[in-house]
Each structure stands twice: as C-alpha cells, then as structure tokens.
Coordinates of C-alpha atoms in Angstrom, one line a residue:
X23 CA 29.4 12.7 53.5
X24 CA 29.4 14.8 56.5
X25 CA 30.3 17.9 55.4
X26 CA 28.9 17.2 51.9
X27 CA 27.5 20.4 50.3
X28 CA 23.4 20.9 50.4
X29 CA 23.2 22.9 47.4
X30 CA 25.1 22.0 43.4
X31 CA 26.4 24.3 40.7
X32 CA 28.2 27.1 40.2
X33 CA 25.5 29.3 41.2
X34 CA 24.3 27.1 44.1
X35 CA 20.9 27.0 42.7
X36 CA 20.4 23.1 42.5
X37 CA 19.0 21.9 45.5
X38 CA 21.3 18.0 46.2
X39 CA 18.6 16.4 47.5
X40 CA 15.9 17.2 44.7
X41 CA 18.8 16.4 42.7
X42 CA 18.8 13.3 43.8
X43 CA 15.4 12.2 44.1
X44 CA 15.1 13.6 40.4
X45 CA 17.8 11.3 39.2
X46 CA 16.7 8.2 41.3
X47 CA 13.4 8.7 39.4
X48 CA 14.7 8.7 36.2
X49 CA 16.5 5.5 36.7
X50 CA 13.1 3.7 37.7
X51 CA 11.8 5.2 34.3
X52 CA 14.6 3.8 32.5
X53 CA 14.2 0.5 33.9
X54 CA 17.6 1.0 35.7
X55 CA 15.7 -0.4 39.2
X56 CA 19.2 -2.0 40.5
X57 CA 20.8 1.3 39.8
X58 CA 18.0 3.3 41.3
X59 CA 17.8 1.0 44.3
X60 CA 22.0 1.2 45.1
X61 CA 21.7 5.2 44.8
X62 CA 18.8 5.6 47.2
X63 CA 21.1 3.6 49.7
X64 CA 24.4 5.2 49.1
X65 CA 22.9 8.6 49.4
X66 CA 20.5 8.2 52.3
X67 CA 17.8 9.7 49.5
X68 CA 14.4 7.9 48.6
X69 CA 12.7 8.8 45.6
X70 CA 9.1 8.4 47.0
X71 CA 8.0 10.9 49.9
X72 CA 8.0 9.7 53.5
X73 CA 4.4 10.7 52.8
X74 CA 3.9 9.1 49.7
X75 CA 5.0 5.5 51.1
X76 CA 3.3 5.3 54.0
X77 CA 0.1 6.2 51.5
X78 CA 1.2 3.3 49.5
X79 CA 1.2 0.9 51.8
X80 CA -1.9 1.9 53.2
X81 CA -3.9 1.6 50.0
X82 CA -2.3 -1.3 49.0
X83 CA -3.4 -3.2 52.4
X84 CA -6.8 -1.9 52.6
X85 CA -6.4 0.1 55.6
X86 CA -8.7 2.6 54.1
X87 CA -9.5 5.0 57.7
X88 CA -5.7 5.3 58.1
X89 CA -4.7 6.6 54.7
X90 CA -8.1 9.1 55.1
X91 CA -6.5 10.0 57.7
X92 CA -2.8 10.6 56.4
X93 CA -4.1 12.4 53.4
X94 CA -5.9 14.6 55.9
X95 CA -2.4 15.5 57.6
X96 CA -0.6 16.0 54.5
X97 CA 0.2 20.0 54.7
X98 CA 0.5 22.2 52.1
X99 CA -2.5 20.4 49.6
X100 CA -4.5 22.7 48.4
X101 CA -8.3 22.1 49.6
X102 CA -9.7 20.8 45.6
X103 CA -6.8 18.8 45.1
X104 CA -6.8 16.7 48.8
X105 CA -10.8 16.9 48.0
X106 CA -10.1 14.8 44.9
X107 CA -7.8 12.4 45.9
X108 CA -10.4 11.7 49.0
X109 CA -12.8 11.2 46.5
X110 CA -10.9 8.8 44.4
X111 CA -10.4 6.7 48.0
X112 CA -13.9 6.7 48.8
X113 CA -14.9 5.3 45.4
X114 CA -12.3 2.3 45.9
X115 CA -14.3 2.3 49.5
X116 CA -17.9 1.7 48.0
X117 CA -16.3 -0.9 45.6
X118 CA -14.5 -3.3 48.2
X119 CA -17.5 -2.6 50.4
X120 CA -19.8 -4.0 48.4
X121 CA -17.8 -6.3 46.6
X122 CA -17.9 -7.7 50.4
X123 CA -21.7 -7.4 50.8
X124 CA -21.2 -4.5 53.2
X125 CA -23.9 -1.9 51.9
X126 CA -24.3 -0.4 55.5
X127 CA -21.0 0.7 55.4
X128 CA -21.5 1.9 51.7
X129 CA -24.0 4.0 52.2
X130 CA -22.4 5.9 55.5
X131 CA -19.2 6.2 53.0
X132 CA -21.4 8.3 50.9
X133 CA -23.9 10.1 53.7
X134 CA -21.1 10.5 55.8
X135 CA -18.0 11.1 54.3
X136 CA -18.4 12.6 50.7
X137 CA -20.5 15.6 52.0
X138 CA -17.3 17.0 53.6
X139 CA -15.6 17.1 50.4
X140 CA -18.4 19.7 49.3
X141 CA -18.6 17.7 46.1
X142 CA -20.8 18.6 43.7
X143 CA -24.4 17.5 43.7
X144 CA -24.2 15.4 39.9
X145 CA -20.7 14.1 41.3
X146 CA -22.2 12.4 44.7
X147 CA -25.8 11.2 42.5
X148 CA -23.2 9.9 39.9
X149 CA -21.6 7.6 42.3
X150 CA -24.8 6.8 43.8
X151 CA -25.9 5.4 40.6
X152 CA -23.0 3.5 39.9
X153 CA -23.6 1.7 43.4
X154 CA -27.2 1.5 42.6
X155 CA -26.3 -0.2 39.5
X156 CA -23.7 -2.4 40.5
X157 CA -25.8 -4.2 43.0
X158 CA -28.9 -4.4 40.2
X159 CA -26.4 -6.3 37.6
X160 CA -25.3 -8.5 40.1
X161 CA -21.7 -8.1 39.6
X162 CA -20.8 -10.8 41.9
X163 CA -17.5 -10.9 44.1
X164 CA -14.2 -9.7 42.7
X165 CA -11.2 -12.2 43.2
X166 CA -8.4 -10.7 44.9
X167 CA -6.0 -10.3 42.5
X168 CA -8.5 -7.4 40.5
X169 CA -8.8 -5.4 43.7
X170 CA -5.4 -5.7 44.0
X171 CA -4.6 -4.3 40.7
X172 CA -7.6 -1.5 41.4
X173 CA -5.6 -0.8 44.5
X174 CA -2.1 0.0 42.1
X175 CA -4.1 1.9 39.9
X176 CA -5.5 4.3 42.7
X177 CA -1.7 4.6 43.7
X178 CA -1.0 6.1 40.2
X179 CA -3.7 7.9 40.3
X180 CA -2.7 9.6 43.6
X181 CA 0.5 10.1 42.1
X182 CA -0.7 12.1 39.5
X183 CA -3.2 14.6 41.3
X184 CA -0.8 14.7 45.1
X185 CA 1.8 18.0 44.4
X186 CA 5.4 18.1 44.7
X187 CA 7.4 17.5 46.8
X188 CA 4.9 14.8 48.0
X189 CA 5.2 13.2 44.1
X190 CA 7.4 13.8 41.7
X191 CA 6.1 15.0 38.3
X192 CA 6.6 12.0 35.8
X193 CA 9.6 12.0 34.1
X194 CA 10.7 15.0 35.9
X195 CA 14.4 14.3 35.1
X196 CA 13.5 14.6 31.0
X197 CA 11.3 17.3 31.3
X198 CA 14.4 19.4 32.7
X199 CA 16.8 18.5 30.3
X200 CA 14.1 19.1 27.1
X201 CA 13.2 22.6 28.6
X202 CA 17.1 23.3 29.1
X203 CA 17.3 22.4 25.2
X204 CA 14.1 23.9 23.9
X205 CA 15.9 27.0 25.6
X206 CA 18.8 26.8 23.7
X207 CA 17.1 26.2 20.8
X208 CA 14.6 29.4 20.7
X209 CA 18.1 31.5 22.1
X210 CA 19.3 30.4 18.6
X211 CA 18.7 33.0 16.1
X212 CA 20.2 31.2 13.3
X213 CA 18.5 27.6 14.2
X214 CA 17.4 26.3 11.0
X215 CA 18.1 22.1 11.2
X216 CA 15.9 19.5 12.5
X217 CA 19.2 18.2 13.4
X218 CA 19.1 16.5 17.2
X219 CA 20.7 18.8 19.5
X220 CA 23.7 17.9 21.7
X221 CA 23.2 17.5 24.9
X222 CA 27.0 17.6 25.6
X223 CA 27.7 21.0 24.5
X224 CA 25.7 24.0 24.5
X225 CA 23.8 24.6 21.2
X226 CA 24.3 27.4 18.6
X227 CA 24.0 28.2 15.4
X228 CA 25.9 29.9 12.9
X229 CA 24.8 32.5 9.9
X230 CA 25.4 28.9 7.6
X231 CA 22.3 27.7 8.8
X232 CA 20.0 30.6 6.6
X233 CA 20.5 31.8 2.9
X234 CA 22.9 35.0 3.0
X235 CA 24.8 34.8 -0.3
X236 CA 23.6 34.4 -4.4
X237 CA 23.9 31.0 -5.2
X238 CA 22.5 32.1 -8.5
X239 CA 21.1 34.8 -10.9
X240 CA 18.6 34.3 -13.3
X241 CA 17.4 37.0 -15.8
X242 CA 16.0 36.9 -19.2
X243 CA 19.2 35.8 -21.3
X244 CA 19.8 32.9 -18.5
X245 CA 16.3 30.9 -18.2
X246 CA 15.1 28.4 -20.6
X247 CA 11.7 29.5 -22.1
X248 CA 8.8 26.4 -21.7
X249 CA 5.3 28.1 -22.2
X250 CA 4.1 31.4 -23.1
X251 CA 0.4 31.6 -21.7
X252 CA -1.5 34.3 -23.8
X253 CA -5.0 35.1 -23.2
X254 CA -5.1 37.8 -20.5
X255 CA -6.5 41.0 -22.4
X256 CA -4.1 43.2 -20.0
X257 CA -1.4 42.7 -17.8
X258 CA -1.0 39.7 -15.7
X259 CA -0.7 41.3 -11.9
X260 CA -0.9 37.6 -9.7
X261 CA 0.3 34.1 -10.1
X262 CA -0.3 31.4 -7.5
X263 CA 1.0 27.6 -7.9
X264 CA -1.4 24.8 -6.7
X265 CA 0.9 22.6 -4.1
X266 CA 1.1 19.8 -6.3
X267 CA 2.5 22.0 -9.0
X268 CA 0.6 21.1 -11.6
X269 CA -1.7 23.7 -12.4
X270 CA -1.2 27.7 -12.8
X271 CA -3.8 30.5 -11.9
X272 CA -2.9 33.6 -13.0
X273 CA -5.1 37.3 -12.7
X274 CA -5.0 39.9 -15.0
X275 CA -5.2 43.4 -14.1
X276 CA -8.9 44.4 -13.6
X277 CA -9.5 41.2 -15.6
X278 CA -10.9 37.6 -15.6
X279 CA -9.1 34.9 -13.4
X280 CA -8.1 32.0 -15.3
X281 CA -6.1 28.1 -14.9
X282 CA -3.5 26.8 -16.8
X283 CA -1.7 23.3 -17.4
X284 CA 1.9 23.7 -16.2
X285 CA 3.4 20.6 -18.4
X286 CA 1.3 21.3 -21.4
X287 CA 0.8 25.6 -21.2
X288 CA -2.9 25.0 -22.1
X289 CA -5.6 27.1 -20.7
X290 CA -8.1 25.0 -19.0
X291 CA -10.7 27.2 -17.2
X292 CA -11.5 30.9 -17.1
X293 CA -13.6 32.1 -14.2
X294 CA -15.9 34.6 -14.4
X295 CA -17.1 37.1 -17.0
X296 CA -15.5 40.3 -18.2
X297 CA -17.3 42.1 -15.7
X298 CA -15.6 39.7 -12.8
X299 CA -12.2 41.9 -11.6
X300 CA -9.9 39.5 -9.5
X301 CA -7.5 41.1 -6.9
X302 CA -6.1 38.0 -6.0
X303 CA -6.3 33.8 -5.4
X304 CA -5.5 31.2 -4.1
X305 CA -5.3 26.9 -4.0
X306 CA -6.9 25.0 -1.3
X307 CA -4.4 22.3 0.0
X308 CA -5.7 20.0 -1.7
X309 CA -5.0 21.5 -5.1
X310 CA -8.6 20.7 -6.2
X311 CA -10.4 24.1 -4.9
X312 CA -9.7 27.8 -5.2
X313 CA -10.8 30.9 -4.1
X314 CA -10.5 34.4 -5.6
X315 CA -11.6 37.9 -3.9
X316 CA -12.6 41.1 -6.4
X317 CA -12.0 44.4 -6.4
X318 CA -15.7 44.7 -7.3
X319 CA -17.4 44.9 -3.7
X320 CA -19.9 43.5 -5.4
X321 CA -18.8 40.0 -6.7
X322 CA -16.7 39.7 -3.2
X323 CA -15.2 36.6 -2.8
X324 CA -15.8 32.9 -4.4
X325 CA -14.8 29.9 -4.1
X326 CA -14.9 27.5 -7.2
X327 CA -13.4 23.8 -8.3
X328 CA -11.1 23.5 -11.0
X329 CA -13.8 22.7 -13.9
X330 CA -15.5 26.3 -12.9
X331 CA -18.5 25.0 -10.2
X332 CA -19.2 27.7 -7.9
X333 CA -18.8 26.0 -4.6
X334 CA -19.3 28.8 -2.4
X335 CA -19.8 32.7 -2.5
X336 CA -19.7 35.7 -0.2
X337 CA -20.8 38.6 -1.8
X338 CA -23.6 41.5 -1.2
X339 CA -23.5 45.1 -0.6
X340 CA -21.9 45.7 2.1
X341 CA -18.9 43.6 1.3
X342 CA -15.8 45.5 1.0
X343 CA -13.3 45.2 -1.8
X344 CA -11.0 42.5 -1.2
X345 CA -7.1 43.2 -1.7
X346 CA -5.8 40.0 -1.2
X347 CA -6.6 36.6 0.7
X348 CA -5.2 33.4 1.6
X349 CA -6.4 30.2 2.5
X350 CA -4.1 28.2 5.6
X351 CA -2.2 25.2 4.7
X352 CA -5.0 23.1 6.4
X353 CA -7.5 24.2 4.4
X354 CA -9.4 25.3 7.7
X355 CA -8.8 29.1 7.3
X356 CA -9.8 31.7 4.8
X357 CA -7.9 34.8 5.5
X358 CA -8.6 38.0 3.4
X359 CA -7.5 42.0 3.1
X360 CA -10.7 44.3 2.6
X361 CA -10.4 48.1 2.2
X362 CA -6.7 48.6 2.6
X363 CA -6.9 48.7 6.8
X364 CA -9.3 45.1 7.8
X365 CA -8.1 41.6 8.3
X366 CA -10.6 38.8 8.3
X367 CA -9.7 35.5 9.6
X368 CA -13.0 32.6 8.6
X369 CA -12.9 29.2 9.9
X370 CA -14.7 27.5 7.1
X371 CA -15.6 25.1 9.2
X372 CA -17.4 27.0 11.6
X373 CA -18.2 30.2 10.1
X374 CA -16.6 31.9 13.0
X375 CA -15.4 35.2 12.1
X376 CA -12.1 37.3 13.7
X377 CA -11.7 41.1 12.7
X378 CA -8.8 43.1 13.3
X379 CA -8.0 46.4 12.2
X380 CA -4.9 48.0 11.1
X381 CA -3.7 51.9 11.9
X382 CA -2.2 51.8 8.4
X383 CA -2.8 50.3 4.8
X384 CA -1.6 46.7 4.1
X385 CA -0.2 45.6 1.0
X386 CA 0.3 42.3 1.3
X387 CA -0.6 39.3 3.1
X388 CA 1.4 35.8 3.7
X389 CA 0.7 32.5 5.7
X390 CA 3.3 30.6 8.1
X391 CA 3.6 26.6 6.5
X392 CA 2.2 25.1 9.5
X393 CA -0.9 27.5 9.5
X394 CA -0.6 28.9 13.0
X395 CA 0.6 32.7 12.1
X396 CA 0.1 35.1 9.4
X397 CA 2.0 38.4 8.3
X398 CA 1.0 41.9 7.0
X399 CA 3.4 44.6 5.4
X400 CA 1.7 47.8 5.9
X401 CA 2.7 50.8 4.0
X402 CA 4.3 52.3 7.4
X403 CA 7.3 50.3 6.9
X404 CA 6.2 47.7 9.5
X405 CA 6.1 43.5 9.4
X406 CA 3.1 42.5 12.2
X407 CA 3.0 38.8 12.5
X408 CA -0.3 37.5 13.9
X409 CA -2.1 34.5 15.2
X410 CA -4.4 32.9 13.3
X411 CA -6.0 31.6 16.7
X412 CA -6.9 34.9 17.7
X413 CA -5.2 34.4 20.9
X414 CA -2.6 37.4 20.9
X415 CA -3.5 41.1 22.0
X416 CA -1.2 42.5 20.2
X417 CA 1.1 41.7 16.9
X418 CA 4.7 41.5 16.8
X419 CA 6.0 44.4 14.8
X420 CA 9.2 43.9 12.5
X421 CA 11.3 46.7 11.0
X422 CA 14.2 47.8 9.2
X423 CA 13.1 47.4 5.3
X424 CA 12.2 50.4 3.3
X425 CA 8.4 50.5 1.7
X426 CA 6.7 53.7 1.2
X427 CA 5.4 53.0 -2.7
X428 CA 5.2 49.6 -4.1
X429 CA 3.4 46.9 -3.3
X430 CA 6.3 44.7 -1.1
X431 CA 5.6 40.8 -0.3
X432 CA 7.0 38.6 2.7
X433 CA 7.4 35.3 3.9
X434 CA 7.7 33.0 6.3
X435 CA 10.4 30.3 6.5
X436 CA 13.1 27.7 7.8
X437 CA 12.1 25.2 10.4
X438 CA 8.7 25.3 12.0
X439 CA 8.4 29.0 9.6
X440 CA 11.3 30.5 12.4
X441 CA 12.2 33.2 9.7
X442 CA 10.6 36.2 8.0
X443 CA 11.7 37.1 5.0
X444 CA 11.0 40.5 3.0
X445 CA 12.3 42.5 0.0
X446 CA 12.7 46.1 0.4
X447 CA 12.3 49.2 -1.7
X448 CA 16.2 50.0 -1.2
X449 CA 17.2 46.9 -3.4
X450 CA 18.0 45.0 -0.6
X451 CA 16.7 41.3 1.2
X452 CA 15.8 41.2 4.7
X453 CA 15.8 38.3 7.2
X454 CA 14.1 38.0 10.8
X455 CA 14.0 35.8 13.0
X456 CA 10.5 35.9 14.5
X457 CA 11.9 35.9 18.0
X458 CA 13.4 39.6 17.1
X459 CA 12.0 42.8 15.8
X460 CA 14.8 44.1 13.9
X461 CA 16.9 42.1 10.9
X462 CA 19.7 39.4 12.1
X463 CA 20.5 39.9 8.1
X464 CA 20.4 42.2 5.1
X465 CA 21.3 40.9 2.0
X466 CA 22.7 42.5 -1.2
X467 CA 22.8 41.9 -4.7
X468 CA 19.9 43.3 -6.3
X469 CA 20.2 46.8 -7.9
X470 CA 16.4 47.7 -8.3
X471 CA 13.4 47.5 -5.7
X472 CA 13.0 43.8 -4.3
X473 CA 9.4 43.1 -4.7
X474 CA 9.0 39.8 -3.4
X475 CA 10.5 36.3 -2.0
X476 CA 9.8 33.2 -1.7
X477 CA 11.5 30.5 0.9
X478 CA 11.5 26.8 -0.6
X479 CA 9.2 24.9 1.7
X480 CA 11.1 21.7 1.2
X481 CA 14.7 23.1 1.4
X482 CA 15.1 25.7 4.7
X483 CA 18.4 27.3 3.3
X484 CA 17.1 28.0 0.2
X485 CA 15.3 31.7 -0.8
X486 CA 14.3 33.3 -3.9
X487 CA 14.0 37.3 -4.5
X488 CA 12.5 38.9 -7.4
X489 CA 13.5 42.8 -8.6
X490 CA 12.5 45.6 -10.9
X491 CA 16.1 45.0 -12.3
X492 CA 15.0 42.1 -14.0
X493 CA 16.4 39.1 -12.3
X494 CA 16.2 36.8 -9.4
X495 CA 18.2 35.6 -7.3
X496 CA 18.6 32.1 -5.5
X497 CA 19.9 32.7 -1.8
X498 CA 21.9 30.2 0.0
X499 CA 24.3 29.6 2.9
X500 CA 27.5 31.6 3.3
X501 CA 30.1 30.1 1.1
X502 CA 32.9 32.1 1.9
X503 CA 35.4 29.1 2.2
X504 CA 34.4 27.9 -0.8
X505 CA 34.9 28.7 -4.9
X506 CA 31.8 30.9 -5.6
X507 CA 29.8 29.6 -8.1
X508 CA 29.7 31.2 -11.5
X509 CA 26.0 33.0 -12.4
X510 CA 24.2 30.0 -14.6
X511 CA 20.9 28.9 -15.8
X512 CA 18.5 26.4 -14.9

C-alpha cells in the first residue's frame, strides 16, 4: 500500500481518499456497518473527520467548553455557519443547565456568550423566552436517557450545517452516481422512456425512441364517419377536446362558440350572441370550465361552465384583441395572445400578471403537459420556448421549419414534454429536442403545407400531422427492420 496511487481514473481526477470516505459512507447508509467498519481498517480511511469525532464525543459527554472550543479552531468555516452551529450548542447549554437548576450559569450562556455570535436581536429574546418559559411551566428534571437523545440529535444537526470536508453531504455516494445519470440522460437527444437507466453501461438512445416514419394515413375515403355537427353559420376555424374526451367546443369563423356531445353529436350549449366573435378556447383540467378570448376588444375574454354561467370576465376598452389562449394543465395559469406581438401569463389564483413582448407576430400558442413551459411560432420562422414562471431572460429560439403565410401550430412532447414538434409550410414534420435549437429530425410524407401536430399525451412515440393535402398522418418509431404496414383505417 506503499506506493499506492493518491489519485483514480483515467484522467486522475478522483481524489482515493474522498473516494474512500465517499464509499465508507454509503455503506453506513445501506446498513452495510460490518462492511463499512472492515474498509475503514483495511484502508487506513475513516469516514467521519478527525474533526468531526472529536466533536462527537464531546457533545455526547457534555463537555460543552471543549467542543466551543474545537468548533472555534475548526478552519475554513465560514463566520454564519460556525455562528450557527455555536448557537445550536448554546441552546443544548441553557437546557442541561437548567434542567440541573443552574440558572446562573444560564443566564452568563446568554449575556456572555451569544452576543459574540452577533445574533440577531428576535433570535437572542426568542431564546430568552423559551428559558423564561420553561422555568414558569415547571418542566421538571429530564431523565438521562432524553438528554442523551437531545445530545444525538445536535450531532445530526451539526452534521448537516458543518461543510465538507469536515462532514460529508448525506448520501454523497448517490448523489454522484444520480448526477452522473441525470447527465447521461439530458446528453440523450433521443431519450424518450421512463425506462430505468443502466448504471452498467453508458446510456443512449437511438432515433426508435421518437416517431420518424407513417405508421398510418388517414384521409377522407379511409375514416369512418360518426357525427356531422351542423349549426355553425360559417366555417368552423377551432376545435379543442375537454381532457376527459367527452365533450367538443368548436368556433366558427367570426362566429358564436358552441359545445357538443362527443358520443351522441348533439349540441349542448352555445355561448354568446351573434355579436360574440371567438378567436379561440379552451377546457380547464377539470373538463367542467372553459374559457374563450374574442376578436372583439370589446367582449375580451370569458370564462364560463358547461351549462353557459358566466364565471368570470375580463373585458373593457383597453383590452386588446385576443388571438389565442390557453389555460396550463393545472388549471393555475391562463395564458393568452393579444394584438399579434403580446404574451400574457395570469395566475388565476393570484391575479399576478407577466407581460412579454415579441419583435415579431405570433401565430400560435401551445402548453408543455406538465405546465412549466410554453411555445410561440412567430411569423419569422422561429419556435421560442418560455417559462411559465417567469424566471428566464431570455427564450430559447428553435429553427429550421418554413412559415411565412399560414397560420403553423406546435407542440410539446415525449417524456417530461423533452420534444417540440412543428409542421412546416414546405410539407414537411419537424422534431426538436428542447435541449437543441435546430431539428434532430425532419420528416416526410405529406405533399401539401403541414398545419398542425399533435403528440399523444399517453403514448410518447406516437404523433399526428395534419395537411392542406387532405390527410393525416400517424408517426411512429422507425420500422425499418420490419414489414411496413399497409395505409388503413381506423
């Protein structure tokens, strides 16, 4: 062991006796305490600090002046933190002192010894209380076995606040590995499985993990007709399911908003008058509530129930026109499009309000499944992705589609909403991962503009595209080593 190496690795980054200690804990964690106990002999290395022990013992005996005074040798502590952990000493002081009737030396504990810890005045008349009240109610003496166990929980306590390499954070060991595979995992731009990931192998993914070939192609001659919903006066221009999938709301063009039974093709509520123009809608989670924004900056947005109750409304003169709006799958967020350039994020809890401008016009507007992200497609050719939070400076910008005329919509999806999705005025299907700005795939198969996709929520490798040309197209993984599937109907 003489001449054994300091440093591990290829690299010689790994530092053998960190290593070590790292490991040792572990095995304590694990329960492996035989195991832990034979390594620390066979390699000469302990996992607690030289430090750390002698602070153990200390506390654990009583000898309160000597562990003051080993904490105030300790080097490299910053000032708050060896401030804190004094503090927690001082309150197991004033306990055991006057659990022992000793308020004299109590009271020079606190006159004494906390002002040098520049503690804040509420701290020092906070623990003054509690001494003050602990004497009032008469506590009585603790047996030893309770200031015993006070004594192990100031241990962990130190343990918790003291730095490395004093302490070891807890389950340092873990904490490696899961950053090592989180890593791996965000590295991955095809990562699409909630799989666990090997730790005996390093992880990646390949293209069969996303949709990149037709699966199917429906048009006209292939689908199976169920309802045909007439009322609409002009052309229907938006649809939006309600998450349970039982109900339809659809918008005609400059037109009333209306609701429709999926199983039975029945109308059940129009919204609105004539006069009402809806832009767009959408279902509250819970499939009970919706909300629609106008064209009309004067009806501006409103938010009913599914019998036609008016719920909420915000509308007046200085509202804009609204161009589309969506409501995060929590049902905390209302997120709309006013006057082709503005994004307006409302907690509807809150009322707080975020606004964020655009250099270009935006066309469309989509949520991420888990609520924390939204995208835009602008008219410039450009995806932003944005916090809902408000957090980020800037959005991340996506590229590589065509979109100049039409009105083009994205989505998020895959695991944890990884992926980007977006049709394309030059017929084709593009896929991002969010990690990257430019397309890890471009699909083909449509001959007309793509004007929209969809990615199945419940299945990750699943897409949809609709086209101008009149079909649409079900997206699945590569099966190149397989027999293609004919083109059918469902």
């Amino acid at each position: 062991m003489e001449n054994s190496p300091t440093t591990l690795g290829s690299k010689g980054l790994i530092n053998k006796h960190e290593f070590l200690r790292v490991i040792i804990q572990c095995l304590y964690s694990l329960g492996y305490k035989k195991s832990a106990s034979c390594l620390e002999i066979e390699s000469g290395v302990r996992y607690k600090s030289i430090e750390f022990d002698l602070l153990e013992s200390q506390i654990l005996s009583g000898d309160w002046d000597d562990c003051i005074d080993t904490l105030n040798k300790i080097k490299d502590v910053k000032d708050d933190t060896r401030s804190s952990v004094l503090f927690l000493v001082f309150k197991q002081c004033f306990l055991e002192y006057l659990n022992r009737g000793d308020d004299s030396l109590a009271l020079s504990v606190l006159q004494k010894r906390v002002p040098t810890l520049h503690m804040s005045n509420e701290t020092v008349h906070k623990l003054a209380y509690n001494i003050l009240a602990l004497k009032e109610m008469e506590l009585g003496k603790l047996d030893e076995d309770v200031i015993s166990e006070l004594r192990k929980r100031l241990v962990m306590e130190l343990g918790k606040q003291l730095p490395p390499p004093i302490v070891l954070p807890e389950r340092r060991l873990e904490h490696l590995v899961e950053t090592s595979v989180t890593a791996q995992i965000d590295s991955c731009i095809y990562h699409n499985s909630q799989d666990a990931v090997l730790l005996y192998e390093d992880h990646c993914c390949g293209r069969d993990q996303i949709p990149t070939e037709t699966v199917q192609v429906m048009d006209n001659d292939k689908l199976t007709m169920k309802h045909v919903l007439r009322s609409h006066q002009n052309p229907v221009s938006f649809v939006a399911w309600s998450p349970d999938d039982t109900k339809l709301l659809t918008c005609g063009n400059l037109e009333v908003l209306k609701l429709w039974d999926v199983e039975t093709g029945t109308c059940k509520h129009t919204f609105g008058d004539h006069g009402f123009t809806v832009s767009s809608c959408a279902w509250f989670p819970d499939s009970k509530r919706i909300v629609c924004g106008s064209s009309d900056p004067e009806k501006g947005i409103c938010m009913w129930d599914c019998d036609g109750n008016e719920m909420k409304a915000w509308r007046g003169m200085r509202m804009p026109k609204v161009l589309d709006l969506a409501v995060t799958s929590d049902g905390e967020n209302l997120i709309s499009i006013f006057s082709d350039k503005e994004i307006r994020i409302l907690n509807l809890r809150t009322n707080a309000e975020q606004v964020i401008f655009e250099e270009h016009s935006i066309t469309s507007l989509s949520v991420s499944f888990d609520s924390k992200f939204f995208i835009v497609n602008l008219n410039s050719q450009e995806i932003h992705l944005r916090d809902v939070a408000g957090k980020w400076a800037k959005p991340l910008k996506y590229t590589g589609h065509k979109q100049n005329k039409y009105v083009i919509r994205s989505c998020f999806g895959g695991i944890n909403s990884m992926f980007i999705a977006s049709g394309s005025e030059n017929t084709q299907v593009y896929i991002w991962n969010r990690q990257s700005s430019t397309p890890i795939e471009v699909l083909s198969g449509h001959s007309m503009t793509v004007n929209s996709v969809s990615w199945n929520p419940k299945r990750p490798l699943m897409l949809a595209s609709a086209s101008d040309d009149h079909t649409i197209r079900i997206w699945g993984p590569s099966q190149s080593n397989k027999i293609q599937p004919a083109e059918t109907s469902t």
